[in-house]
Amino acid sequence: MMTRSHCYCFYGIFTIYFSLLIHTLASAPLNLCQHDQRDALLEFRDEFVIDEFDPSRWNKSSDCCLWKHVKCDDKYGQVISLDLHDTFLNSSLKINSSLFRLQYLRHLNLSSCNLQGKIPSSLGNLSHLTVVDLSFNELVGEISASIENLDHLRYFSVEYNHLTEMIPSSLGNLSSLTFLDLSSNELVGEIPTSIGYIKNLRELHLGGNHLIGEIPSSLGNLSRLLELELGHNHLVGEVPPSIGNLNELRVMQLYQNTLSGNIPILLANLTKLSDISLYYNNFSSTLPSDMSGFHYLEYFLVSENSLHGPFPKSLFSSPSLQLVDLEGNHFTGPIEFANTSSSELQYLGLSRNGFDGPIPESISVFLNLVELDLTYNNFTGSLPKSISKLTSLTDLKLSNNKLKGEVPSFVWRFSTMILSHNLFSSFENSSQETLIQMLDLSSNSFEGPFPQWICKLKRLSLLDLSNNLFNGSIPPCLRNSIVSLTELNLSNNSFSGTVPHIFGDATKLESLDVSHNQLHGKFPKSLINCTALQFVNMESNKIKDKFPSWLGSLPFLHVLILKSNEFYGPLYHRNMTMGFQSLRIIDVSHNDFTGTLAPHYFSTWREMSIFTEGAYMANLLRYYSSDLLNYRSMEMVNKGVDTRFQRIRRDFRAIDFSGNRIYGKIPESLCLLKELRLLNLSGNAFSNNIPRFLANLTKLEALDLSSNKLSGEIPQDLGELSFLSYMNFSHNLLQGPLPRGTQFQRQECSSFLGNPGLYGLEDICQESHSSNPTSQQRKESSESDEQMFSWVAAAIAYGPGVFCGLVVGHIFFTSHSQEWFIAKFGLRKFRVTVGGG
Ligand SMILES: *[C@@H]1O[C@H](CO)[C@@H](O)[C@H](O)[C@H]1NC(C)=O
Ligand SMILES: *[C@@H]1O[C@H](CO)[C@@H](O)[C@H](O)[C@H]1NC(C)=O
Ligand SMILES: *[C@@H]1O[C@H](CO)[C@@H](O)[C@H](O)[C@H]1NC(C)=O
Ligand SMILES: *[C@@H]1O[C@H](CO)[C@@H](O)[C@H](O)[C@H]1NC(C)=O
Ligand SMILES: *[C@@H]1O[C@H](CO)[C@@H](O)[C@H](O)[C@H]1NC(C)=O
Ligand SMILES: *[C@@H]1O[C@H](CO)[C@@H](O)[C@H](O)[C@H]1NC(C)=O
Ligand SMILES: *[C@@H]1O[C@H](CO)[C@@H](O)[C@H](O)[C@H]1NC(C)=O
Ligand SMILES: *[C@@H]1O[C@H](CO)[C@@H](O)[C@H](O)[C@H]1NC(C)=O
Ligand SMILES: *[C@@H]1O[C@H](CO)[C@@H](O)[C@H](O)[C@H]1NC(C)=O
Ligand SMILES: *[C@@H]1O[C@H](CO)[C@@H](O)[C@H](O)[C@H]1NC(C)=O
Ligand SMILES: *[C@@H]1O[C@H](CO)[C@@H](O)[C@H](O)[C@H]1NC(C)=O
Ligand SMILES: *[C@@H]1O[C@H](CO)[C@@H](O)[C@H](O)[C@H]1NC(C)=O
């Protein structure tokens, strides 16, 4: 705290300083600023529509050298620095901009100014520039034209003949540019070879653009380069060996390209590196066998390549090491941390490799470790006791290994504990206060009653006990920890009894999965208070209740699965507006629902009728890998899972009412659900005609109306649904001709059987007869592929995507990899390039 006397003292110094300043000003020439410089600045300002300049500072009658954003040379009043970063210029730099009359400019910062258009080549006329920062704008076009101009200002020695004709010799020897940052723009084309002539360059930042081609080997001539940042572009090929000559290099960021090459050779002489960021490329070599020479290394990030070889233990002799990420490679063998001096290490990620053997006790050397991710390997044995010494550790992720035994009690002080897909069978009871927020014990061999100590966890946001052998009832005390819960998954156990009324305060709950247990009784009415609820899965229990139509008032409910229970009565409550405005997926199949659906039944289901981009439900897929998402389709392409992201497709909308006793007409309001991808009404007692308006559901990919009492003809218009790849009309009372249209011709014969009056099936059924064995085989193998797919999808979703969904929350970036990366390295302090993708 600053005391009163300090204050006075400060004030005194300030007063003296101030009077000195006045004195100096008084004795100096009134206007230091040169008039042409001042006018150029003012004209430059007028090229933009800017509110942000303080007019009293950029005021013609005051000294321009005192203007905000401007610095002058002390002696001559020449403007040498213009720094307008974060000023909203919202326009392009004109080729004749007055900026280029500031010919003494050394330092130009127009970062984050919403600049558009091309980098004007006249930038090259500013021959004194040493620092140019145009990062984080929307600049387009190729770099080369402007850069060639820039660099001809810089350095032209006699050896450099082929350009001398183009370049006035007067410009020779100007080798002042040391810093060039064009990162995070929209620049296209190749990196110009001529950058290699900017001999004094210390930092080159071109990351986050759309640059293509190979890295020019001329960059290897930039012998003073300290930082080379080319990440997040579309660069290909091998990193030229000349880069290995840049032996002053501190930062090498080549991530998110398609680069390859031999890392041991590349890094051989680059021992001053502190940041090696090569993640998301195609490197397929080993790592250098001895990395103990990298004394300054802080970040070693090589995830998502095809690197192989043993665990690089020599890496850990660097005393400054902070982040190590080897995830998603092919490293094998045991890990060990003998002779480690990396006491600063905060993050160690070894996920998705082939490491095996025990987790060594020596892990405890990393006293500052915050996050340890060993998921998806073949680690065996039990958790080493020494982990208890890692007092900074908050996130321990060990899923998908072969770890077994008892989970020791010290782990409950971490905030994230992911132990799923192992062979753990018990836990040491803990009486101490715990901070745990994410607890995932799913897919292990835990057994016995619900662990009561979980009721003491007051900060819990995720609780996943799914796929174990728990039994007994769900205790009412769970109400205590549910206040902060966003996800609760108890699926695939043997829980019995009723679902207790514990949800009255669960206002943060987004996802509830109690599927595949033996729960009975009523549907939990207290869910009505869970206004954040997005996902409810009760599949395969014995819940016996009426349809909980009151769920329709939950504003964010996206997914409702009541499949295979004992629900009864009508799906429609005469007295009720249905709501369900956010519903994307509903599956109430295989219950005992009956009654009719009123004509306006679907009229409020807004998210199925209007296109909304929708958010991924990343954290939901692992709970829900039902047939709905993996519905049979002839082409095996259109499914409810986005195969790139392994999540429920953003645009997926599905209704499954099959296997009930619903009767009457198919309601007309169905025609509003223009975003519907899958409709399954099979195994009910729907009657009358198939409505023609189904042809208006143009995004439909799968349609199953089989085993009903539908009569009349199949509407010819359905033949025009070009995405409809799976359909089934079998076992109805249909008649008349089969619609034309390729999608119909591609169906199996069985999709139409059991309709005595239907004709025009000859082509389909004959072909299927003659090639019966093969087509049967094909079908079987494709079905087993799909089974596989569904489990693989679920398993992968369990990896990065999940944590992403949880950590990043509602921020959705365009590129999965970025989302994942930012989630994971949130602790990293330097700039992460977002954009492009
Ligand atoms: C410009 O500066 C002069 C002198 O400091 C002052 O009198 C005048 O009001 C200023 N003009 C504007 C538009 O702020
Ligand atoms: C330019 O301004 C930005 C702030 O937007 C700053 O981060 C950056 O360091 C500046 N560049 C230079 C070269 O000083
Ligand atoms: C930015 O400029 C564009 C046209 O160049 C204009 O449409 C837009 O409204 C401007 N944005 C703002 C916030 O002024
Ligand atoms: C830049 O220099 C070139 C060649 O010296 C000249 O033709 C051009 O007019 C100059 N541009 C500006 C904006 O001064
Ligand atoms: C730049 O050139 C355009 C026409 O080419 C002209 O309208 C504009 O006034 C010029 N701007 C400056 C600052 O000279
Ligand atoms: C470049 O510098 C060298 C010596 O440093 C000098 O002899 C030569 O004249 C200079 N060239 C130009 C074009 O200024
Ligand atoms: C780089 O250096 C090599 C040899 O020192 C030379 O042959 C080549 O022309 C240089 N290239 C550039 C772009 O400076
Ligand atoms: C490393 O540097 C040494 C000595 O400067 C040199 O002989 C060797 O070729 C360099 N190795 C690589 C791979 O660049
Ligand atoms: C784990 O080991 C098994 C058999 O030893 C092997 O098939 C599997 O690929 C290994 N898994 C990983 C992730 O390396
Ligand atoms: C819902 O919350 C209110 C208070 O916010 C509470 O009075 C009520 O009992 C809760 N409802 C249920 C069903 O628990
Ligand atoms: C029907 O709705 C009205 C008003 O919406 C309500 O007052 C009445 O209690 C409801 N009747 C039943 C049987 O739910
Ligand atoms: C279905 O589409 C046709 C033409 O595309 C249109 O005339 C008709 O009104 C639509 N019907 C409904 C119920 O939306």
Short mmCIF file of N, CA and C in Angstrom, two decimals, residues 252-324:
data_model
loop_
_atom_site.label_atom_id
_atom_site.label_comp_id
_atom_site.label_asym_id
_atom_site.label_seq_id
_atom_site.Cartn_x
_atom_site.Cartn_y
_atom_site.Cartn_z
N MET A 252 10.44 -21.44 -33.46
CA MET A 252 10.13 -22.04 -34.75
C MET A 252 8.70 -22.57 -34.70
N GLN A 253 7.78 -21.78 -35.25
CA GLN A 253 6.37 -22.18 -35.24
C GLN A 253 5.93 -22.52 -36.65
N LEU A 254 5.82 -23.81 -36.93
CA LEU A 254 5.43 -24.26 -38.27
C LEU A 254 4.12 -25.05 -38.20
N TYR A 255 3.41 -24.94 -37.09
CA TYR A 255 2.25 -25.79 -36.85
C TYR A 255 1.12 -25.59 -37.86
N GLN A 256 0.26 -26.57 -37.92
CA GLN A 256 -0.92 -26.54 -38.80
C GLN A 256 -0.59 -26.19 -40.25
N ASN A 257 0.28 -27.02 -40.83
CA ASN A 257 0.54 -27.01 -42.26
C ASN A 257 0.57 -28.47 -42.69
N THR A 258 1.15 -28.76 -43.85
CA THR A 258 1.29 -30.16 -44.25
C THR A 258 2.77 -30.42 -44.50
N LEU A 259 3.59 -30.03 -43.57
CA LEU A 259 5.03 -30.13 -43.75
C LEU A 259 5.57 -31.48 -43.31
N SER A 260 6.67 -31.86 -43.94
CA SER A 260 7.32 -33.11 -43.54
C SER A 260 8.81 -32.83 -43.41
N GLY A 261 9.56 -33.89 -43.25
CA GLY A 261 11.00 -33.71 -43.14
C GLY A 261 11.57 -34.46 -41.96
N ASN A 262 12.88 -34.39 -41.89
CA ASN A 262 13.59 -35.16 -40.89
C ASN A 262 13.91 -34.25 -39.70
N ILE A 263 13.20 -34.47 -38.62
CA ILE A 263 13.35 -33.58 -37.47
C ILE A 263 14.76 -33.64 -36.85
N PRO A 264 15.38 -34.82 -36.72
CA PRO A 264 16.73 -34.82 -36.15
C PRO A 264 17.71 -33.96 -36.94
N ILE A 265 17.63 -33.99 -38.28
CA ILE A 265 18.56 -33.18 -39.08
C ILE A 265 18.19 -31.71 -38.95
N LEU A 266 16.90 -31.43 -39.05
CA LEU A 266 16.45 -30.04 -38.96
C LEU A 266 16.91 -29.37 -37.67
N LEU A 267 16.80 -30.10 -36.58
CA LEU A 267 17.06 -29.48 -35.28
C LEU A 267 18.51 -29.58 -34.82
N ALA A 268 19.32 -30.30 -35.62
CA ALA A 268 20.68 -30.62 -35.14
C ALA A 268 21.43 -29.42 -34.56
N ASN A 269 21.38 -28.27 -35.27
CA ASN A 269 22.18 -27.13 -34.82
C ASN A 269 21.33 -26.04 -34.16
N LEU A 270 20.05 -26.30 -33.97
CA LEU A 270 19.18 -25.22 -33.49
C LEU A 270 18.98 -25.31 -31.98
N THR A 271 20.06 -25.37 -31.28
CA THR A 271 19.97 -25.66 -29.85
C THR A 271 19.55 -24.47 -29.02
N LYS A 272 19.40 -23.30 -29.66
CA LYS A 272 18.93 -22.15 -28.87
C LYS A 272 17.42 -22.03 -28.86
N LEU A 273 16.76 -22.94 -29.53
CA LEU A 273 15.30 -22.84 -29.62
C LEU A 273 14.65 -22.92 -28.25
N SER A 274 13.66 -22.04 -28.07
CA SER A 274 12.86 -22.16 -26.85
C SER A 274 11.44 -22.62 -27.19
N ASP A 275 11.05 -22.45 -28.45
CA ASP A 275 9.70 -22.84 -28.85
C ASP A 275 9.77 -23.65 -30.14
N ILE A 276 9.48 -24.93 -30.03
CA ILE A 276 9.40 -25.78 -31.21
C ILE A 276 7.95 -26.20 -31.35
N SER A 277 7.25 -25.57 -32.31
CA SER A 277 5.82 -25.87 -32.47
C SER A 277 5.59 -26.44 -33.87
N LEU A 278 5.52 -27.75 -33.94
CA LEU A 278 5.40 -28.42 -35.23
C LEU A 278 4.10 -29.21 -35.32
N TYR A 279 3.19 -28.99 -34.39
CA TYR A 279 1.99 -29.82 -34.34
C TYR A 279 1.10 -29.67 -35.57
N TYR A 280 0.31 -30.69 -35.83
CA TYR A 280 -0.55 -30.75 -37.01
C TYR A 280 0.23 -30.59 -38.30
N ASN A 281 1.15 -31.53 -38.56
CA ASN A 281 1.86 -31.60 -39.84
C ASN A 281 2.01 -33.06 -40.22
N ASN A 282 2.90 -33.34 -41.16
CA ASN A 282 3.11 -34.72 -41.61
C ASN A 282 4.50 -35.22 -41.28
N PHE A 283 5.11 -34.72 -40.25
CA PHE A 283 6.44 -35.21 -39.91
C PHE A 283 6.36 -36.69 -39.52
N SER A 284 7.27 -37.49 -40.06
CA SER A 284 7.16 -38.92 -39.80
C SER A 284 8.48 -39.54 -39.36
N SER A 285 9.42 -38.72 -38.94
CA SER A 285 10.71 -39.27 -38.54
C SER A 285 10.69 -39.64 -37.06
N THR A 286 11.85 -39.89 -36.54
CA THR A 286 11.98 -40.01 -35.09
C THR A 286 12.30 -38.62 -34.54
N LEU A 287 12.52 -38.52 -33.27
CA LEU A 287 13.05 -37.28 -32.70
C LEU A 287 14.57 -37.45 -32.56
N PRO A 288 15.30 -36.35 -32.40
CA PRO A 288 16.74 -36.49 -32.18
C PRO A 288 16.99 -37.43 -30.99
N SER A 289 17.99 -38.30 -31.12
CA SER A 289 18.19 -39.29 -30.06
C SER A 289 18.67 -38.62 -28.76
N ASP A 290 19.37 -37.49 -28.93
CA ASP A 290 19.79 -36.80 -27.72
C ASP A 290 19.33 -35.35 -27.78
N MET A 291 18.42 -34.96 -26.95
CA MET A 291 17.91 -33.59 -26.96
C MET A 291 18.40 -32.82 -25.75
N SER A 292 19.43 -33.33 -25.11
CA SER A 292 19.87 -32.69 -23.88
C SER A 292 20.56 -31.36 -24.14
N GLY A 293 20.89 -31.07 -25.43
CA GLY A 293 21.54 -29.80 -25.73
C GLY A 293 20.60 -28.61 -25.81
N PHE A 294 19.30 -28.86 -25.77
CA PHE A 294 18.34 -27.75 -25.90
C PHE A 294 18.08 -27.10 -24.55
N HIS A 295 19.05 -26.31 -24.10
CA HIS A 295 18.99 -25.80 -22.73
C HIS A 295 17.89 -24.79 -22.50
N TYR A 296 17.40 -24.15 -23.60
CA TYR A 296 16.45 -23.05 -23.42
C TYR A 296 15.01 -23.48 -23.73
N LEU A 297 14.83 -24.73 -24.07
CA LEU A 297 13.54 -25.18 -24.58
C LEU A 297 12.43 -24.99 -23.54
N GLU A 298 11.35 -24.31 -23.99
CA GLU A 298 10.17 -24.14 -23.13
C GLU A 298 8.96 -24.89 -23.67
N TYR A 299 8.75 -24.76 -24.98
CA TYR A 299 7.60 -25.42 -25.59
C TYR A 299 8.07 -26.45 -26.60
N PHE A 300 7.68 -27.67 -26.42
CA PHE A 300 7.98 -28.70 -27.40
C PHE A 300 6.66 -29.35 -27.80
N LEU A 301 6.11 -28.88 -28.93
CA LEU A 301 4.76 -29.26 -29.32
C LEU A 301 4.79 -29.93 -30.68
N VAL A 302 4.71 -31.23 -30.70
CA VAL A 302 4.80 -31.97 -31.96
C VAL A 302 3.61 -32.89 -32.15
N SER A 303 2.49 -32.56 -31.51
CA SER A 303 1.34 -33.46 -31.60
C SER A 303 0.78 -33.53 -33.01
N GLU A 304 0.00 -34.58 -33.26
CA GLU A 304 -0.69 -34.79 -34.53
C GLU A 304 0.28 -34.80 -35.71
N ASN A 305 1.31 -35.63 -35.61
CA ASN A 305 2.17 -35.95 -36.74
C ASN A 305 2.24 -37.47 -36.81
N SER A 306 3.24 -38.01 -37.48
CA SER A 306 3.40 -39.47 -37.49
C SER A 306 4.77 -39.82 -36.95
N LEU A 307 5.17 -39.16 -35.91
CA LEU A 307 6.50 -39.40 -35.35
C LEU A 307 6.53 -40.75 -34.64
N HIS A 308 7.69 -41.37 -34.66
CA HIS A 308 7.78 -42.67 -34.00
C HIS A 308 9.07 -42.75 -33.19
N GLY A 309 9.29 -43.92 -32.63
CA GLY A 309 10.49 -44.09 -31.82
C GLY A 309 10.15 -44.13 -30.34
N PRO A 310 11.19 -44.24 -29.52
CA PRO A 310 10.95 -44.35 -28.08
C PRO A 310 10.65 -43.01 -27.44
N PHE A 311 10.29 -43.05 -26.20
CA PHE A 311 10.02 -41.84 -25.42
C PHE A 311 11.29 -40.99 -25.35
N PRO A 312 11.22 -39.70 -25.71
CA PRO A 312 12.43 -38.86 -25.75
C PRO A 312 12.84 -38.36 -24.37
N LYS A 313 13.43 -39.25 -23.59
CA LYS A 313 13.68 -38.88 -22.19
C LYS A 313 14.71 -37.76 -22.05
N SER A 314 15.63 -37.65 -23.05
CA SER A 314 16.66 -36.62 -22.94
C SER A 314 16.08 -35.21 -23.02
N LEU A 315 14.87 -35.12 -23.61
CA LEU A 315 14.19 -33.83 -23.69
C LEU A 315 14.06 -33.17 -22.33
N PHE A 316 13.89 -34.01 -21.32
CA PHE A 316 13.53 -33.49 -20.00
C PHE A 316 14.73 -33.02 -19.19
N SER A 317 15.87 -32.86 -19.88
CA SER A 317 17.00 -32.29 -19.16
C SER A 317 17.01 -30.78 -19.30
N SER A 318 16.08 -30.25 -20.12
CA SER A 318 16.02 -28.79 -20.25
C SER A 318 15.36 -28.19 -19.03
N PRO A 319 16.05 -27.26 -18.37
CA PRO A 319 15.52 -26.72 -17.11
C PRO A 319 14.32 -25.79 -17.30
N SER A 320 14.10 -25.28 -18.53
CA SER A 320 13.02 -24.30 -18.71
C SER A 320 11.74 -24.90 -19.28
N LEU A 321 11.77 -26.18 -19.56
CA LEU A 321 10.64 -26.81 -20.24
C LEU A 321 9.31 -26.55 -19.52
N GLN A 322 8.31 -26.09 -20.30
CA GLN A 322 7.00 -25.81 -19.70
C GLN A 322 5.88 -26.67 -20.27
N LEU A 323 5.85 -26.78 -21.60
CA LEU A 323 4.79 -27.58 -22.21
C LEU A 323 5.40 -28.62 -23.12
N VAL A 324 5.01 -29.86 -22.96
CA VAL A 324 5.45 -30.92 -23.86
C VAL A 324 4.21 -31.65 -24.36
#
